Amino acid sequence: MGEAELIVLGRASHAGLAPQEGINAIHELAWQLARIEGWNDFFATASPSTPAIVEGGTRTNVIPEARALFLIFVPVRVSDMRGMERRLHALHPFHRGARLEITGGFDRPPLERKMSATLFAARQIAAEANESSLGECHRGGGSDGNFTAALGIPTLDGLGGRGHGAHSSREHVLFTPMPARAALLAALLATT
């Protein structure tokens, strides 16, 4: 998983009196956002990128000089991570006179499927513990499991409480499945 900051630098100018003297950082940022969105392929193995925060501008009658964009990257494989880093640092401006400054990068490797595959005998244990929710999937994000997997240690992740609405005002954990999930965790620990 990674985070990056893309700062677009243009040139301020009066929006009504001399718009031709400005370089609009918002226009440049819009082009960059469209380019970055094109990197996503949610149905293949490409790394999804998500614009998370956009800041900038000073007044409504001023061509904005600077704009900042904060991005989150969630790669599926280490090779995806490296490719995303190359793309990010190869960005160039669309508008003459605009400049880009890029900082940040990846702070944790992806938890690759191959590092969990050997542990999926856990499905049988889950069936015996009447915990039918255990399945294989890929989710974006990061945990300490990303680090253990990168060290070559077989790793299962996502065994916490079940719920919905992660990182939103609707986020919640379901109480009813907690005993079954606790029994599953105990069974998994007992077999290691």
PDB file of C-alpha atoms in Angstrom:
ATOM      1  CA  MET A   1       0.000   0.000   0.000  1.00  0.00           C
ATOM      2  CA  GLY A   2       1.273   3.452  -0.724  1.00  0.00           C
ATOM      3  CA  GLU A   3       0.447   7.085  -0.421  1.00  0.00           C
ATOM      4  CA  ALA A   4       1.709   9.860  -2.629  1.00  0.00           C
ATOM      5  CA  GLU A   5       1.257  13.590  -2.885  1.00  0.00           C
ATOM      6  CA  LEU A   6       1.074  15.217  -6.294  1.00  0.00           C
ATOM      7  CA  ILE A   7       1.511  18.969  -6.170  1.00  0.00           C
ATOM      8  CA  VAL A   8       0.621  20.866  -9.333  1.00  0.00           C
ATOM      9  CA  LEU A   9       2.208  24.276  -9.716  1.00  0.00           C
ATOM     10  CA  GLY A  10       0.841  26.801 -12.157  1.00  0.00           C
ATOM     11  CA  ARG A  11       0.815  30.602 -12.150  1.00  0.00           C
ATOM     12  CA  ALA A  12      -1.701  32.856 -10.412  1.00  0.00           C
ATOM     13  CA  SER A  13      -3.472  35.554 -12.346  1.00  0.00           C
ATOM     14  CA  HIS A  14      -6.680  37.569 -12.159  1.00  0.00           C
ATOM     15  CA  ALA A  15      -9.424  35.341 -13.556  1.00  0.00           C
ATOM     16  CA  GLY A  16     -11.279  38.246 -15.183  1.00  0.00           C
ATOM     17  CA  LEU A  17      -8.607  40.796 -16.117  1.00  0.00           C
ATOM     18  CA  ALA A  18      -5.758  38.563 -17.286  1.00  0.00           C
ATOM     19  CA  PRO A  19      -6.710  34.873 -17.407  1.00  0.00           C
ATOM     20  CA  GLN A  20      -4.283  34.341 -20.303  1.00  0.00           C
ATOM     21  CA  GLU A  21      -1.376  35.186 -17.964  1.00  0.00           C
ATOM     22  CA  GLY A  22      -2.229  32.371 -15.574  1.00  0.00           C
ATOM     23  CA  ILE A  23      -1.585  28.666 -15.620  1.00  0.00           C
ATOM     24  CA  ASN A  24      -4.559  27.011 -13.957  1.00  0.00           C
ATOM     25  CA  ALA A  25      -3.372  24.332 -11.537  1.00  0.00           C
ATOM     26  CA  ILE A  26      -6.917  22.932 -11.286  1.00  0.00           C
ATOM     27  CA  HIS A  27      -7.066  22.325 -15.045  1.00  0.00           C
ATOM     28  CA  GLU A  28      -3.698  20.587 -14.906  1.00  0.00           C
ATOM     29  CA  LEU A  29      -4.789  18.513 -11.922  1.00  0.00           C
ATOM     30  CA  ALA A  30      -7.966  17.439 -13.731  1.00  0.00           C
ATOM     31  CA  TRP A  31      -5.886  16.101 -16.618  1.00  0.00           C
ATOM     32  CA  GLN A  32      -3.571  14.294 -14.209  1.00  0.00           C
ATOM     33  CA  LEU A  33      -6.548  12.754 -12.386  1.00  0.00           C
ATOM     34  CA  ALA A  34      -7.947  11.423 -15.662  1.00  0.00           C
ATOM     35  CA  ARG A  35      -4.557   9.949 -16.518  1.00  0.00           C
ATOM     36  CA  ILE A  36      -4.220   8.276 -13.107  1.00  0.00           C
ATOM     37  CA  GLU A  37      -7.773   6.928 -13.232  1.00  0.00           C
ATOM     38  CA  GLY A  38      -6.838   5.229 -16.507  1.00  0.00           C
ATOM     39  CA  TRP A  39      -4.298   3.124 -14.611  1.00  0.00           C
ATOM     40  CA  ASN A  40      -7.066   1.299 -12.743  1.00  0.00           C
ATOM     41  CA  ASP A  41      -8.406  -2.023 -13.877  1.00  0.00           C
ATOM     42  CA  PHE A  42     -10.499  -3.371 -11.035  1.00  0.00           C
ATOM     43  CA  PHE A  43     -11.216  -6.614 -12.891  1.00  0.00           C
ATOM     44  CA  ALA A  44      -7.613  -7.504 -13.667  1.00  0.00           C
ATOM     45  CA  THR A  45      -4.454  -7.323 -11.613  1.00  0.00           C
ATOM     46  CA  ALA A  46      -3.643  -3.643 -12.045  1.00  0.00           C
ATOM     47  CA  SER A  47      -3.216  -1.586  -8.902  1.00  0.00           C
ATOM     48  CA  PRO A  48      -6.198   0.551  -8.022  1.00  0.00           C
ATOM     49  CA  SER A  49      -5.339   4.158  -7.290  1.00  0.00           C
ATOM     50  CA  THR A  50      -7.706   6.390  -5.369  1.00  0.00           C
ATOM     51  CA  PRO A  51      -7.584  10.171  -5.144  1.00  0.00           C
ATOM     52  CA  ALA A  52      -8.277  10.773  -1.475  1.00  0.00           C
ATOM     53  CA  ILE A  53      -7.810  14.498  -0.764  1.00  0.00           C
ATOM     54  CA  VAL A  54      -7.674  17.513  -3.081  1.00  0.00           C
ATOM     55  CA  GLU A  55      -6.615  20.917  -1.755  1.00  0.00           C
ATOM     56  CA  GLY A  56      -5.801  24.323  -3.165  1.00  0.00           C
ATOM     57  CA  GLY A  57      -6.966  27.603  -4.597  1.00  0.00           C
ATOM     58  CA  THR A  58      -7.199  30.953  -2.850  1.00  0.00           C
ATOM     59  CA  ARG A  59     -10.163  32.991  -4.175  1.00  0.00           C
ATOM     60  CA  THR A  60     -12.878  32.651  -6.770  1.00  0.00           C
ATOM     61  CA  ASN A  61     -11.468  35.426  -8.969  1.00  0.00           C
ATOM     62  CA  VAL A  62      -7.901  34.067  -9.061  1.00  0.00           C
ATOM     63  CA  ILE A  63      -6.484  31.505 -11.467  1.00  0.00           C
ATOM     64  CA  PRO A  64      -5.224  28.921  -8.947  1.00  0.00           C
ATOM     65  CA  GLU A  65      -1.466  28.688  -8.728  1.00  0.00           C
ATOM     66  CA  ALA A  66      -1.159  25.440  -6.796  1.00  0.00           C
ATOM     67  CA  ARG A  67      -3.194  22.345  -6.179  1.00  0.00           C
ATOM     68  CA  ALA A  68      -2.345  19.279  -4.094  1.00  0.00           C
ATOM     69  CA  LEU A  69      -3.671  15.789  -4.596  1.00  0.00           C
ATOM     70  CA  PHE A  70      -3.186  12.940  -2.153  1.00  0.00           C
ATOM     71  CA  LEU A  71      -3.418   9.454  -3.624  1.00  0.00           C
ATOM     72  CA  ILE A  72      -3.714   5.978  -2.152  1.00  0.00           C
ATOM     73  CA  PHE A  73      -2.333   3.008  -4.116  1.00  0.00           C
ATOM     74  CA  VAL A  74      -3.295  -0.584  -3.359  1.00  0.00           C
ATOM     75  CA  PRO A  75      -1.246  -3.034  -5.432  1.00  0.00           C
ATOM     76  CA  VAL A  76      -2.058  -6.716  -5.806  1.00  0.00           C
ATOM     77  CA  ARG A  77       1.518  -7.893  -6.413  1.00  0.00           C
ATOM     78  CA  VAL A  78       4.988  -6.494  -5.800  1.00  0.00           C
ATOM     79  CA  SER A  79       5.408  -6.140  -9.577  1.00  0.00           C
ATOM     80  CA  ASP A  80       2.235  -3.988  -9.635  1.00  0.00           C
ATOM     81  CA  MET A  81       3.735  -1.830  -6.896  1.00  0.00           C
ATOM     82  CA  ARG A  82       6.953  -1.254  -8.837  1.00  0.00           C
ATOM     83  CA  GLY A  83       5.028  -0.472 -12.021  1.00  0.00           C
ATOM     84  CA  MET A  84       2.828   2.028 -10.204  1.00  0.00           C
ATOM     85  CA  GLU A  85       5.900   3.752  -8.738  1.00  0.00           C
ATOM     86  CA  ARG A  86       7.417   4.070 -12.224  1.00  0.00           C
ATOM     87  CA  ARG A  87       4.191   5.495 -13.676  1.00  0.00           C
ATOM     88  CA  LEU A  88       3.796   7.942 -10.827  1.00  0.00           C
ATOM     89  CA  HIS A  89       7.315   9.323 -11.111  1.00  0.00           C
ATOM     90  CA  ALA A  90       7.078   9.489 -14.903  1.00  0.00           C
ATOM     91  CA  LEU A  91       4.107  11.890 -14.849  1.00  0.00           C
ATOM     92  CA  HIS A  92       4.643  15.051 -16.865  1.00  0.00           C
ATOM     93  CA  PRO A  93       2.492  18.192 -17.218  1.00  0.00           C
ATOM     94  CA  PHE A  94      -0.130  18.578 -19.934  1.00  0.00           C
ATOM     95  CA  HIS A  95      -0.129  22.390 -19.880  1.00  0.00           C
ATOM     96  CA  ARG A  96       2.897  24.430 -20.921  1.00  0.00           C
ATOM     97  CA  GLY A  97       4.449  26.103 -17.900  1.00  0.00           C
ATOM     98  CA  ALA A  98       2.823  23.828 -15.319  1.00  0.00           C
ATOM     99  CA  ARG A  99       5.081  21.824 -13.011  1.00  0.00           C
ATOM    100  CA  LEU A 100       4.561  18.681 -10.976  1.00  0.00           C
ATOM    101  CA  GLU A 101       6.132  17.704  -7.680  1.00  0.00           C
ATOM    102  CA  ILE A 102       5.653  14.121  -6.527  1.00  0.00           C
ATOM    103  CA  THR A 103       6.477  12.824  -3.059  1.00  0.00           C
ATOM    104  CA  GLY A 104       5.696   9.650  -1.170  1.00  0.00           C
ATOM    105  CA  GLY A 105       5.501   6.079  -2.304  1.00  0.00           C
ATOM    106  CA  PHE A 106       4.855   2.643  -0.926  1.00  0.00           C
ATOM    107  CA  ASP A 107       5.221   1.933   2.772  1.00  0.00           C
ATOM    108  CA  ARG A 108       4.155  -1.697   2.794  1.00  0.00           C
ATOM    109  CA  PRO A 109       4.250  -4.500   0.248  1.00  0.00           C
ATOM    110  CA  PRO A 110       1.067  -6.204  -0.922  1.00  0.00           C
ATOM    111  CA  LEU A 111      -0.055  -9.412   0.712  1.00  0.00           C
ATOM    112  CA  GLU A 112       0.234 -11.605  -2.370  1.00  0.00           C
ATOM    113  CA  ARG A 113      -2.142 -14.544  -2.830  1.00  0.00           C
ATOM    114  CA  LYS A 114       0.706 -17.065  -2.952  1.00  0.00           C
ATOM    115  CA  MET A 115       1.548 -16.222   0.677  1.00  0.00           C
ATOM    116  CA  SER A 116      -1.939 -17.292   1.837  1.00  0.00           C
ATOM    117  CA  ALA A 117      -2.641 -20.220  -0.486  1.00  0.00           C
ATOM    118  CA  THR A 118      -0.940 -22.855   1.653  1.00  0.00           C
ATOM    119  CA  LEU A 119      -3.078 -21.869   4.636  1.00  0.00           C
ATOM    120  CA  PHE A 120      -6.391 -22.299   2.900  1.00  0.00           C
ATOM    121  CA  ALA A 121      -6.773 -25.679   4.530  1.00  0.00           C
ATOM    122  CA  ALA A 122      -8.339 -23.304   7.048  1.00  0.00           C
ATOM    123  CA  ARG A 123     -11.553 -23.635   5.023  1.00  0.00           C
ATOM    124  CA  GLN A 124     -11.992 -27.188   6.363  1.00  0.00           C
ATOM    125  CA  ILE A 125     -11.430 -25.947   9.919  1.00  0.00           C
ATOM    126  CA  ALA A 126     -13.932 -23.158   9.276  1.00  0.00           C
ATOM    127  CA  ALA A 127     -16.513 -25.665   8.059  1.00  0.00           C
ATOM    128  CA  GLU A 128     -15.996 -27.768  11.190  1.00  0.00           C
ATOM    129  CA  ALA A 129     -16.401 -24.636  13.354  1.00  0.00           C
ATOM    130  CA  ASN A 130     -19.652 -23.733  11.503  1.00  0.00           C
ATOM    131  CA  GLU A 131     -18.056 -20.496  10.266  1.00  0.00           C
ATOM    132  CA  SER A 132     -19.106 -20.415   6.636  1.00  0.00           C
ATOM    133  CA  SER A 133     -17.912 -16.850   5.982  1.00  0.00           C
ATOM    134  CA  LEU A 134     -14.263 -17.795   5.521  1.00  0.00           C
ATOM    135  CA  GLY A 135     -13.435 -17.391   1.858  1.00  0.00           C
ATOM    136  CA  GLU A 136     -10.702 -16.208  -0.392  1.00  0.00           C
ATOM    137  CA  CYS A 137     -10.721 -12.650  -1.673  1.00  0.00           C
ATOM    138  CA  HIS A 138      -8.496  -9.688  -2.319  1.00  0.00           C
ATOM    139  CA  ARG A 139      -9.171  -6.463  -0.481  1.00  0.00           C
ATOM    140  CA  GLY A 140      -7.253  -3.266  -0.608  1.00  0.00           C
ATOM    141  CA  GLY A 141      -5.532  -1.957   2.438  1.00  0.00           C
ATOM    142  CA  GLY A 142      -2.727  -3.019   4.645  1.00  0.00           C
ATOM    143  CA  SER A 143      -1.985  -4.687   7.927  1.00  0.00           C
ATOM    144  CA  ASP A 144       0.946  -6.281   9.693  1.00  0.00           C
ATOM    145  CA  GLY A 145       0.134  -9.328   7.566  1.00  0.00           C
ATOM    146  CA  ASN A 146       1.602  -7.494   4.577  1.00  0.00           C
ATOM    147  CA  PHE A 147       4.966  -7.436   6.331  1.00  0.00           C
ATOM    148  CA  THR A 148       4.931 -11.059   7.484  1.00  0.00           C
ATOM    149  CA  ALA A 149       3.964 -12.249   3.996  1.00  0.00           C
ATOM    150  CA  ALA A 150       6.795 -10.192   2.471  1.00  0.00           C
ATOM    151  CA  LEU A 151       9.195 -12.018   4.827  1.00  0.00           C
ATOM    152  CA  GLY A 152       8.042 -15.337   3.333  1.00  0.00           C
ATOM    153  CA  ILE A 153       5.817 -16.307   6.263  1.00  0.00           C
ATOM    154  CA  PRO A 154       2.485 -17.848   5.182  1.00  0.00           C
ATOM    155  CA  THR A 155      -0.169 -15.360   6.300  1.00  0.00           C
ATOM    156  CA  LEU A 156      -3.946 -15.230   6.627  1.00  0.00           C
ATOM    157  CA  ASP A 157      -5.563 -11.851   7.114  1.00  0.00           C
ATOM    158  CA  GLY A 158      -9.071 -10.555   7.659  1.00  0.00           C
ATOM    159  CA  LEU A 159     -10.018 -12.897  10.485  1.00  0.00           C
ATOM    160  CA  GLY A 160     -11.404 -10.163  12.722  1.00  0.00           C
ATOM    161  CA  GLY A 161     -15.018  -9.308  13.357  1.00  0.00           C
ATOM    162  CA  ARG A 162     -17.484  -9.285  10.485  1.00  0.00           C
ATOM    163  CA  GLY A 163     -19.286  -6.082   9.607  1.00  0.00           C
ATOM    164  CA  HIS A 164     -19.903  -3.487   6.941  1.00  0.00           C
ATOM    165  CA  GLY A 165     -19.192   0.107   5.944  1.00  0.00           C
ATOM    166  CA  ALA A 166     -15.450   0.210   6.612  1.00  0.00           C
ATOM    167  CA  HIS A 167     -14.073   3.748   7.123  1.00  0.00           C
ATOM    168  CA  SER A 168     -17.487   5.373   6.734  1.00  0.00           C
ATOM    169  CA  SER A 169     -20.066   6.785   9.129  1.00  0.00           C
ATOM    170  CA  ARG A 170     -21.959   3.475   8.644  1.00  0.00           C
ATOM    171  CA  GLU A 171     -19.038   1.308   9.870  1.00  0.00           C
ATOM    172  CA  HIS A 172     -20.154  -1.384  12.286  1.00  0.00           C
ATOM    173  CA  VAL A 173     -19.349  -4.872  13.553  1.00  0.00           C
ATOM    174  CA  LEU A 174     -22.000  -7.587  13.692  1.00  0.00           C
ATOM    175  CA  PHE A 175     -22.365  -9.122  17.170  1.00  0.00           C
ATOM    176  CA  THR A 176     -24.197 -12.324  16.223  1.00  0.00           C
ATOM    177  CA  PRO A 177     -21.270 -13.907  14.280  1.00  0.00           C
ATOM    178  CA  MET A 178     -18.701 -13.160  17.031  1.00  0.00           C
ATOM    179  CA  PRO A 179     -18.935 -16.539  18.862  1.00  0.00           C
ATOM    180  CA  ALA A 180     -18.490 -18.481  15.611  1.00  0.00           C
ATOM    181  CA  ARG A 181     -15.554 -16.274  14.604  1.00  0.00           C
ATOM    182  CA  ALA A 182     -13.937 -16.747  18.031  1.00  0.00           C
ATOM    183  CA  ALA A 183     -14.390 -20.540  17.712  1.00  0.00           C
ATOM    184  CA  LEU A 184     -12.754 -20.433  14.286  1.00  0.00           C
ATOM    185  CA  LEU A 185      -9.763 -18.480  15.598  1.00  0.00           C
ATOM    186  CA  ALA A 186      -9.389 -20.902  18.502  1.00  0.00           C
ATOM    187  CA  ALA A 187      -9.530 -23.871  16.116  1.00  0.00           C
ATOM    188  CA  LEU A 188      -6.947 -22.288  13.815  1.00  0.00           C
ATOM    189  CA  LEU A 189      -4.614 -21.627  16.733  1.00  0.00           C
ATOM    190  CA  ALA A 190      -5.067 -25.176  18.022  1.00  0.00           C
ATOM    191  CA  THR A 191      -3.932 -26.657  14.685  1.00  0.00           C
ATOM    192  CA  THR A 192      -0.696 -24.700  14.419  1.00  0.00           C
TER     193      THR A 192
END
